[in-house]
Coordinates of N, CA and C in Angstrom, one line a residue:
X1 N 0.8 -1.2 0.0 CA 0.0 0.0 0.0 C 0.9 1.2 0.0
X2 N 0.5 2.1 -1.0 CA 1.6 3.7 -1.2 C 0.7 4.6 -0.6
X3 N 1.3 4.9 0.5 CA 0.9 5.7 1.3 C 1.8 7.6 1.0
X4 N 1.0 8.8 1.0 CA 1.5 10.2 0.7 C 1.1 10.8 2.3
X5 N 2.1 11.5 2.5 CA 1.8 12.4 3.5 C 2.1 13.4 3.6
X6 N 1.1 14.4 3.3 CA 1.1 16.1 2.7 C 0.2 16.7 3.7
X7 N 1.1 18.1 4.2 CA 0.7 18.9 5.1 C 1.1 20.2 5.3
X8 N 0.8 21.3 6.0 CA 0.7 22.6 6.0 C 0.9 22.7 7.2
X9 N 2.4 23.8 7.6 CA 2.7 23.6 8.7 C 3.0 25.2 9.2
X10 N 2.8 25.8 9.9 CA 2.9 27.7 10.5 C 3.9 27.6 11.5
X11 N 3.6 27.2 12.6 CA 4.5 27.5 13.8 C 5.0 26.0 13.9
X12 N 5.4 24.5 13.2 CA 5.6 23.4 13.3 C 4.5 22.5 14.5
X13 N 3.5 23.0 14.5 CA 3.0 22.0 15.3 C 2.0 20.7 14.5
X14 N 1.8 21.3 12.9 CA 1.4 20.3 12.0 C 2.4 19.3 11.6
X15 N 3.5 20.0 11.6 CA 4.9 19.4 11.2 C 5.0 18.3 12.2
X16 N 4.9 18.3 13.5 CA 5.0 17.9 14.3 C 4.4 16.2 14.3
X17 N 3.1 16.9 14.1 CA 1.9 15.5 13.9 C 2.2 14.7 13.1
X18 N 2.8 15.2 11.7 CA 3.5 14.6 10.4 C 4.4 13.6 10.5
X19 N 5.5 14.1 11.4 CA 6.6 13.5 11.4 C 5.9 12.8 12.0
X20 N 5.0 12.4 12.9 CA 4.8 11.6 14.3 C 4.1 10.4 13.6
X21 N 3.4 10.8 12.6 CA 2.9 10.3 11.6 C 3.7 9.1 10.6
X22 N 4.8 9.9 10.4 CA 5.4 8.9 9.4 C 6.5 8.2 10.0
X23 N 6.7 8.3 11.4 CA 7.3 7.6 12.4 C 6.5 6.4 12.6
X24 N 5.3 6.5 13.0 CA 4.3 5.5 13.0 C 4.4 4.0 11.6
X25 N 4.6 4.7 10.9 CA 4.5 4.4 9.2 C 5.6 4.1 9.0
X26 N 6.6 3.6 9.9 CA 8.1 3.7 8.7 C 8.2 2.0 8.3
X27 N 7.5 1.4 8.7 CA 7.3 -0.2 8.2 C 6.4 -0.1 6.6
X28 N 6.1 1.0 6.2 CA 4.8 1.1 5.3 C 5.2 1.7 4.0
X29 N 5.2 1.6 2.6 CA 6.1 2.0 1.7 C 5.1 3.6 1.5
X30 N 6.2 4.2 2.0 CA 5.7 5.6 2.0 C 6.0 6.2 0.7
X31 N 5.5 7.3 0.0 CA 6.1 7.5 -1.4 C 6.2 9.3 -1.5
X32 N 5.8 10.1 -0.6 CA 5.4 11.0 -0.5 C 5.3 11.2 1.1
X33 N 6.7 12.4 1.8 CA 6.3 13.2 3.0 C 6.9 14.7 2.7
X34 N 5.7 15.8 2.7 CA 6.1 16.8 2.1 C 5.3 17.9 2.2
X35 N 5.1 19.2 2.3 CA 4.6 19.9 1.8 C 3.7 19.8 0.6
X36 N 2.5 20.6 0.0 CA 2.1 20.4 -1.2 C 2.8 20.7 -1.9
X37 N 2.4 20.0 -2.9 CA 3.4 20.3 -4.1 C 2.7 19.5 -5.5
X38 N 3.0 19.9 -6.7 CA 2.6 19.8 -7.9 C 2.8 17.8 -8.7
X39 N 4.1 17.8 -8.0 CA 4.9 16.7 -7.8 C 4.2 15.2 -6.8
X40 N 3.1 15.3 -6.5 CA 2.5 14.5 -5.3 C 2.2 13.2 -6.2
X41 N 3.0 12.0 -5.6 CA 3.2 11.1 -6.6 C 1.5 9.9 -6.2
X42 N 1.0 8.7 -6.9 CA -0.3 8.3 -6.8 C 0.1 7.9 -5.5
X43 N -1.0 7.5 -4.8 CA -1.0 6.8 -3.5 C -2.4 5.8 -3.6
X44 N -2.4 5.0 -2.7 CA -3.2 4.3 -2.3 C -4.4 4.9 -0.8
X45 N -3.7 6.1 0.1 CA -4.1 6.3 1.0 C -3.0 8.3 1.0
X46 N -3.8 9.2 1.4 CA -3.6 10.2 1.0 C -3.8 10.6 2.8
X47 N -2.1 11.0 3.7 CA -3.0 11.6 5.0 C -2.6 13.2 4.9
X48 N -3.3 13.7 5.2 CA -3.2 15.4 4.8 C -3.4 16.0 6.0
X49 N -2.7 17.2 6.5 CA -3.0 18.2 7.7 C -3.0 19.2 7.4
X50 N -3.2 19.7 8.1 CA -3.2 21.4 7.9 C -3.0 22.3 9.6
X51 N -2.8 23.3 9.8 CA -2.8 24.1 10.7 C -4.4 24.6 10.4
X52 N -5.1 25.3 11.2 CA -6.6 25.9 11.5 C -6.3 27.5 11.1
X53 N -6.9 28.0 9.9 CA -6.6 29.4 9.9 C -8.3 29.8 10.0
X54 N -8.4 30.6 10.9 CA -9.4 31.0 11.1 C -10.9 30.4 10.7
X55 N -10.7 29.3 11.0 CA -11.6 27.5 11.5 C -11.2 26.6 10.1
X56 N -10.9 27.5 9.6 CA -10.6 26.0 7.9 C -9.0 26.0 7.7
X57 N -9.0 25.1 6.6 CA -7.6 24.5 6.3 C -7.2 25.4 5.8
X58 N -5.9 25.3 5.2 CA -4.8 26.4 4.5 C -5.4 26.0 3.1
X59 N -5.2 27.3 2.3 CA -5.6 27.3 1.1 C -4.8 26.6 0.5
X60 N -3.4 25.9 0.9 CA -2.6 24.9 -0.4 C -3.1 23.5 0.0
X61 N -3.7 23.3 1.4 CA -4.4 22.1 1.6 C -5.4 22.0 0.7
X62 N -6.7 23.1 0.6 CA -7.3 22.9 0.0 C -7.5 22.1 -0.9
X63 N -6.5 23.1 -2.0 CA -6.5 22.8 -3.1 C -6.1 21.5 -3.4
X64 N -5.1 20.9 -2.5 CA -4.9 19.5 -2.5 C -5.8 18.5 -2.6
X65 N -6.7 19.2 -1.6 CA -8.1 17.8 -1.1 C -8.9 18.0 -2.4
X66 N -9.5 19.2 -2.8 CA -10.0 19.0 -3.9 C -9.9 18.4 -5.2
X67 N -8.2 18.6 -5.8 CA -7.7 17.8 -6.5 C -8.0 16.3 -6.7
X68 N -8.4 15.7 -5.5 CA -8.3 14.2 -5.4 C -9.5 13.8 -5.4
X69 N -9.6 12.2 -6.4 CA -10.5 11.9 -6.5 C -10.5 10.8 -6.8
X70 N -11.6 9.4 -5.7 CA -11.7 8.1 -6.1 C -10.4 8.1 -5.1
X71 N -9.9 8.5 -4.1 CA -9.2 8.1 -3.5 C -9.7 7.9 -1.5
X72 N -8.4 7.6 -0.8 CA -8.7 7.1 0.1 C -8.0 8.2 1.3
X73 N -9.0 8.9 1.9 CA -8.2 10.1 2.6 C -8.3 10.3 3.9
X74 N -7.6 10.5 4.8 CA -7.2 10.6 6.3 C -6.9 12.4 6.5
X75 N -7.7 12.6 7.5 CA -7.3 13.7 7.6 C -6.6 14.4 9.0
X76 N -5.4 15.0 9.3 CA -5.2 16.0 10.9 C -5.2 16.7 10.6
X77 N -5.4 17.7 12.4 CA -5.1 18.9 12.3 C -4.6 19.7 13.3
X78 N -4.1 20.5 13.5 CA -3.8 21.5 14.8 C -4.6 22.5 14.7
X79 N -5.4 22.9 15.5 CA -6.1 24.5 16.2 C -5.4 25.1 17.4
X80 N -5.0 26.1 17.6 CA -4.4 27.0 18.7 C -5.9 27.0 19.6
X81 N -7.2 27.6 19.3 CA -8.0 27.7 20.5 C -8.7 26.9 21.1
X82 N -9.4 25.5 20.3 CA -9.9 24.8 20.7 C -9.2 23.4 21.1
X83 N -9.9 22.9 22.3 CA -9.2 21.9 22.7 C -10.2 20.5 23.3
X84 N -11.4 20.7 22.5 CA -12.5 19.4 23.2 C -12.8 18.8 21.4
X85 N -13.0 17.7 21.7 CA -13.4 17.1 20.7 C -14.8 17.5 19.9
X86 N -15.6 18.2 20.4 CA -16.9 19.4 20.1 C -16.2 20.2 19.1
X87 N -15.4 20.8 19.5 CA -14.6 21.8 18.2 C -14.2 21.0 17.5
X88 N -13.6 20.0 17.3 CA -12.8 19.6 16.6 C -13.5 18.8 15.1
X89 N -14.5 18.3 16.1 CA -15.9 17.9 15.2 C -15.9 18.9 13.9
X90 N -15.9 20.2 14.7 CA -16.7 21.4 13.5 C -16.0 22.0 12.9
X91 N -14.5 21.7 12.9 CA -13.3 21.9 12.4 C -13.7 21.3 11.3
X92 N -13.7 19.7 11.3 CA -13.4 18.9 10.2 C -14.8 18.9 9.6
X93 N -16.2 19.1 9.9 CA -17.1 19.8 9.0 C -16.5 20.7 7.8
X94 N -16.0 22.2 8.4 CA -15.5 22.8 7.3 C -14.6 22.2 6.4
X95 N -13.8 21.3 6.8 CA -13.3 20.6 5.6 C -13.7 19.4 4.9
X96 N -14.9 19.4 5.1 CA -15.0 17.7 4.5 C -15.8 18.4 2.7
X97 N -16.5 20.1 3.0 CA -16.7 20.4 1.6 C -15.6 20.2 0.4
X98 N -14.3 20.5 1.1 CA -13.5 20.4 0.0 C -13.0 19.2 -0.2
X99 N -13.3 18.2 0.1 CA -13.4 16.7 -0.1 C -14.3 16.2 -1.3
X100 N -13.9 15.9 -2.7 CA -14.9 15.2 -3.4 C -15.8 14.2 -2.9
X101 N -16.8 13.9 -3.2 CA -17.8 12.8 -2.5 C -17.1 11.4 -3.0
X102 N -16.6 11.1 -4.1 CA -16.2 10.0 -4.7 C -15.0 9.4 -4.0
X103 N -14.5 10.2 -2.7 CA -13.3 9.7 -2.2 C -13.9 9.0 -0.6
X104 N -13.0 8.3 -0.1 CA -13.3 7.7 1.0 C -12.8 8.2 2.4
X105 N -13.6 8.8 3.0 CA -12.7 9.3 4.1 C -12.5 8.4 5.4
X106 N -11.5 8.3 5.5 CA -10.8 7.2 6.9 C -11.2 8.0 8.0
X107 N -11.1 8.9 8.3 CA -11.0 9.3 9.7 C -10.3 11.1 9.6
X108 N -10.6 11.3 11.0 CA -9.8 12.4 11.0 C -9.4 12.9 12.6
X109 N -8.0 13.5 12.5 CA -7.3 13.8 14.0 C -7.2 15.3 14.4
X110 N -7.6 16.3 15.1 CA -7.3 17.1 15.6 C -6.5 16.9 17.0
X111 N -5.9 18.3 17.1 CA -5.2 18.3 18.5 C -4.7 19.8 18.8
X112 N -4.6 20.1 19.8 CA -4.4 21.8 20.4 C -3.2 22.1 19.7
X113 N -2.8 23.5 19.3 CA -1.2 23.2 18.7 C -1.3 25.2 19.5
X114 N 0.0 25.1 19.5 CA 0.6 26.3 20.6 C 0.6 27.2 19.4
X115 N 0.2 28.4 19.5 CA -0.3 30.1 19.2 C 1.4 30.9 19.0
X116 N 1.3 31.8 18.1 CA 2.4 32.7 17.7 C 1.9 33.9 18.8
X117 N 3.0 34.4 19.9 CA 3.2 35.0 20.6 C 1.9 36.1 20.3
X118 N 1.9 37.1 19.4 CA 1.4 37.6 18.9 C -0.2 37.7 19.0
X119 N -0.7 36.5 18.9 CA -1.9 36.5 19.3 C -2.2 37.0 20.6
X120 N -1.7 35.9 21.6 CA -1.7 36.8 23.0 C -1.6 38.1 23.3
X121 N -0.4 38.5 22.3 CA -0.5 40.1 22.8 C -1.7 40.6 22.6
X122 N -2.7 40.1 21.2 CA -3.6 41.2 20.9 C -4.9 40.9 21.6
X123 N -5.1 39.4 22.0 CA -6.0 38.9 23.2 C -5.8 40.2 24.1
X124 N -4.3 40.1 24.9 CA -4.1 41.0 25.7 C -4.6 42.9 25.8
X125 N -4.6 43.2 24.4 CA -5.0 44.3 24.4 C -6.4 45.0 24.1
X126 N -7.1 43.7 23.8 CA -8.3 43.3 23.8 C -9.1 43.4 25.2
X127 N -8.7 43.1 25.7 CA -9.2 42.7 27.2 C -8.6 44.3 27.9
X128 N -7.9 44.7 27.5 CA -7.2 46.1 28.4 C -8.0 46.8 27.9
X129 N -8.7 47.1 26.6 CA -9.3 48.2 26.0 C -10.8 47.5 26.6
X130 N -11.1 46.4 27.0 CA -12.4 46.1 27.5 C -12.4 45.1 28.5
X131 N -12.0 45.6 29.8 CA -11.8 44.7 30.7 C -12.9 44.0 31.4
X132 N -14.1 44.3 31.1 CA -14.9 43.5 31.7 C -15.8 42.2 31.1
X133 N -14.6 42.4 29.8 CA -15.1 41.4 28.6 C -14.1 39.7 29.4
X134 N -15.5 39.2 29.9 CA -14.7 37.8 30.3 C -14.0 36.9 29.5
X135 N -14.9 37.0 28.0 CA -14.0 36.3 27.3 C -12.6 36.1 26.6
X136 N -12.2 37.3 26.7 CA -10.7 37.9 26.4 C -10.2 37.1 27.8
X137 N -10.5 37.0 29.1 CA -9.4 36.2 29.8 C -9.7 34.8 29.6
X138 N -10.7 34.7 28.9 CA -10.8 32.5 28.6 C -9.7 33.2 27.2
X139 N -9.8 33.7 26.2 CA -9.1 33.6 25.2 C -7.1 33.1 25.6
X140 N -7.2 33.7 26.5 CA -5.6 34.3 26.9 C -5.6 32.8 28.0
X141 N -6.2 32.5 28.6 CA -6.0 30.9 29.2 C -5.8 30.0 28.2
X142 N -7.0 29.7 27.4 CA -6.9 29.2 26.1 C -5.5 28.9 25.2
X143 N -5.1 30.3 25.3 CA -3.6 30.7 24.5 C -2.0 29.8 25.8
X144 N -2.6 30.3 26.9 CA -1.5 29.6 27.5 C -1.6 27.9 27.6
X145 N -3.0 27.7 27.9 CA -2.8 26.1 27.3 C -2.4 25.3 26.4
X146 N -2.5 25.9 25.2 CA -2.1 25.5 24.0 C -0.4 25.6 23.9
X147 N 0.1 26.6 24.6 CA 1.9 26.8 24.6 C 2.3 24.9 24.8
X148 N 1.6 23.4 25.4 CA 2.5 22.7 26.1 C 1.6 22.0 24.4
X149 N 0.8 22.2 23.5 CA 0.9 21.0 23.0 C 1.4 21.3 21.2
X150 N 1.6 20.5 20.5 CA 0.6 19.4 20.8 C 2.0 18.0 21.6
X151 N 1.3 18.1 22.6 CA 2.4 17.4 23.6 C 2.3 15.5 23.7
X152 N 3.0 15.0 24.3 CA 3.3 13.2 24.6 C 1.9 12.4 24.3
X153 N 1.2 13.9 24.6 CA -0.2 12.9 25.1 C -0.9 12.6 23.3
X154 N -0.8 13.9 22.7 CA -1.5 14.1 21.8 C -0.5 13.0 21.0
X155 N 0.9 13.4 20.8 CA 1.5 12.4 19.7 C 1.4 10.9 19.9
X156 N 0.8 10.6 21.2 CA 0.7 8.9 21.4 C -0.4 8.6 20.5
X157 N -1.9 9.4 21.0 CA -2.9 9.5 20.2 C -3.1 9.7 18.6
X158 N -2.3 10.6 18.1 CA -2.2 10.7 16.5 C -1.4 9.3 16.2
X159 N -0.5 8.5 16.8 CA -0.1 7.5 16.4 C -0.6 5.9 16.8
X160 N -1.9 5.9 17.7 CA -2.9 5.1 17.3 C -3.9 5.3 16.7
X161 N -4.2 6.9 16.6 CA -4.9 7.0 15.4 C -4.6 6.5 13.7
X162 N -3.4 7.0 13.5 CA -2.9 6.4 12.0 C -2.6 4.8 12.3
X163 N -2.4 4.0 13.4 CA -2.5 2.8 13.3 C -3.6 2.0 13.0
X164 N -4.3 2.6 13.5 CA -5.8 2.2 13.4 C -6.6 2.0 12.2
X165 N -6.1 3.4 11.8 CA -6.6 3.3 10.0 C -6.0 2.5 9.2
X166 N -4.6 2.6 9.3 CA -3.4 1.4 8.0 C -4.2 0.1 8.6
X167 N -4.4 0.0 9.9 CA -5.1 -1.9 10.1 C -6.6 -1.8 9.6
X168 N -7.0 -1.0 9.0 CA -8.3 -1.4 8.1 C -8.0 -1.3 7.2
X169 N -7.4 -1.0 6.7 CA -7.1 -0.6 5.5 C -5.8 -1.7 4.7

């Protein structure tokens, strides 16, 4: 079975999942671990990630998933703010439109992935220009939780996740 693993990575926490991913996989004839690219050779099983830009995938993900068709597709992902499986659900909603119907989808992994500084600051100045706004201090909690992952726990999990699917598959 030719397995591709293409993903979209900002601050390396997709990167992360990926490698954890094809660590899992190194018994498995992999043909493709990479960035998108024009170059993505056929596969039998397609796992694709992405980082969460403002609740949907990166537009080079996109266009990837759309590309494909009659194929067999797995999908992860990192979000900086959500961290229950409720969000993650409605995460992979938004991406299942850019999924042809003719393809088979295996499953799919979310996991918290740590925030570029930056956000915090503007959480932060968010809440200073309106401090009685509670949710600017869940935002800025939110933001410090996310700094430890996606951590031991999550990478044990994404790697019985992709075990699980290669054994039905």
């Amino acid at each position: 079975m030719k397995i591709a693993i293409i993903y979209s990575s900002k601050t390396g926490n997709t990167k992360t999942l990926a490698e954890t991913i094809k660590e899992a996989l190194k018994n498995q004839n992999l043909v493709y671990f990479n960035t998108p690219s024009e170059n993505i050779p056929t596969a039998d099983i397609y796992i694709i990630g992405s980082w969460t830009f403002k609740g949907s995938p990166t537009d080079d993900i996109v266009q990837i998933l759309k590309k494909l068709k009659n194929k067999k597709i797995a999908y992860f992902g990192t979000a900086g703010y959500g961290d229950n499986t409720e969000y993650y659900h409605k995460l992979f909603e938004r991406v299942k439109p850019y999924i042809d119907s003719s393809n088979e989808i295996l499953g799919y992994f979310y996991c918290q992935g740590k925030m570029p500084i930056q956000i915090k600051t503007k959480y932060e100045q968010m809440l200073k220009e309106n401090p009685s706004e509670t949710k600017y201090k869940k935002m800025i909690a939110t933001f410090d939780n996310a700094l430890s992952h996606p951590n031991e726990e999550d990478l044990n999990n994404v790697k019985k996740w992709i075990n699980q699917i290669i054994d039905k598959n």
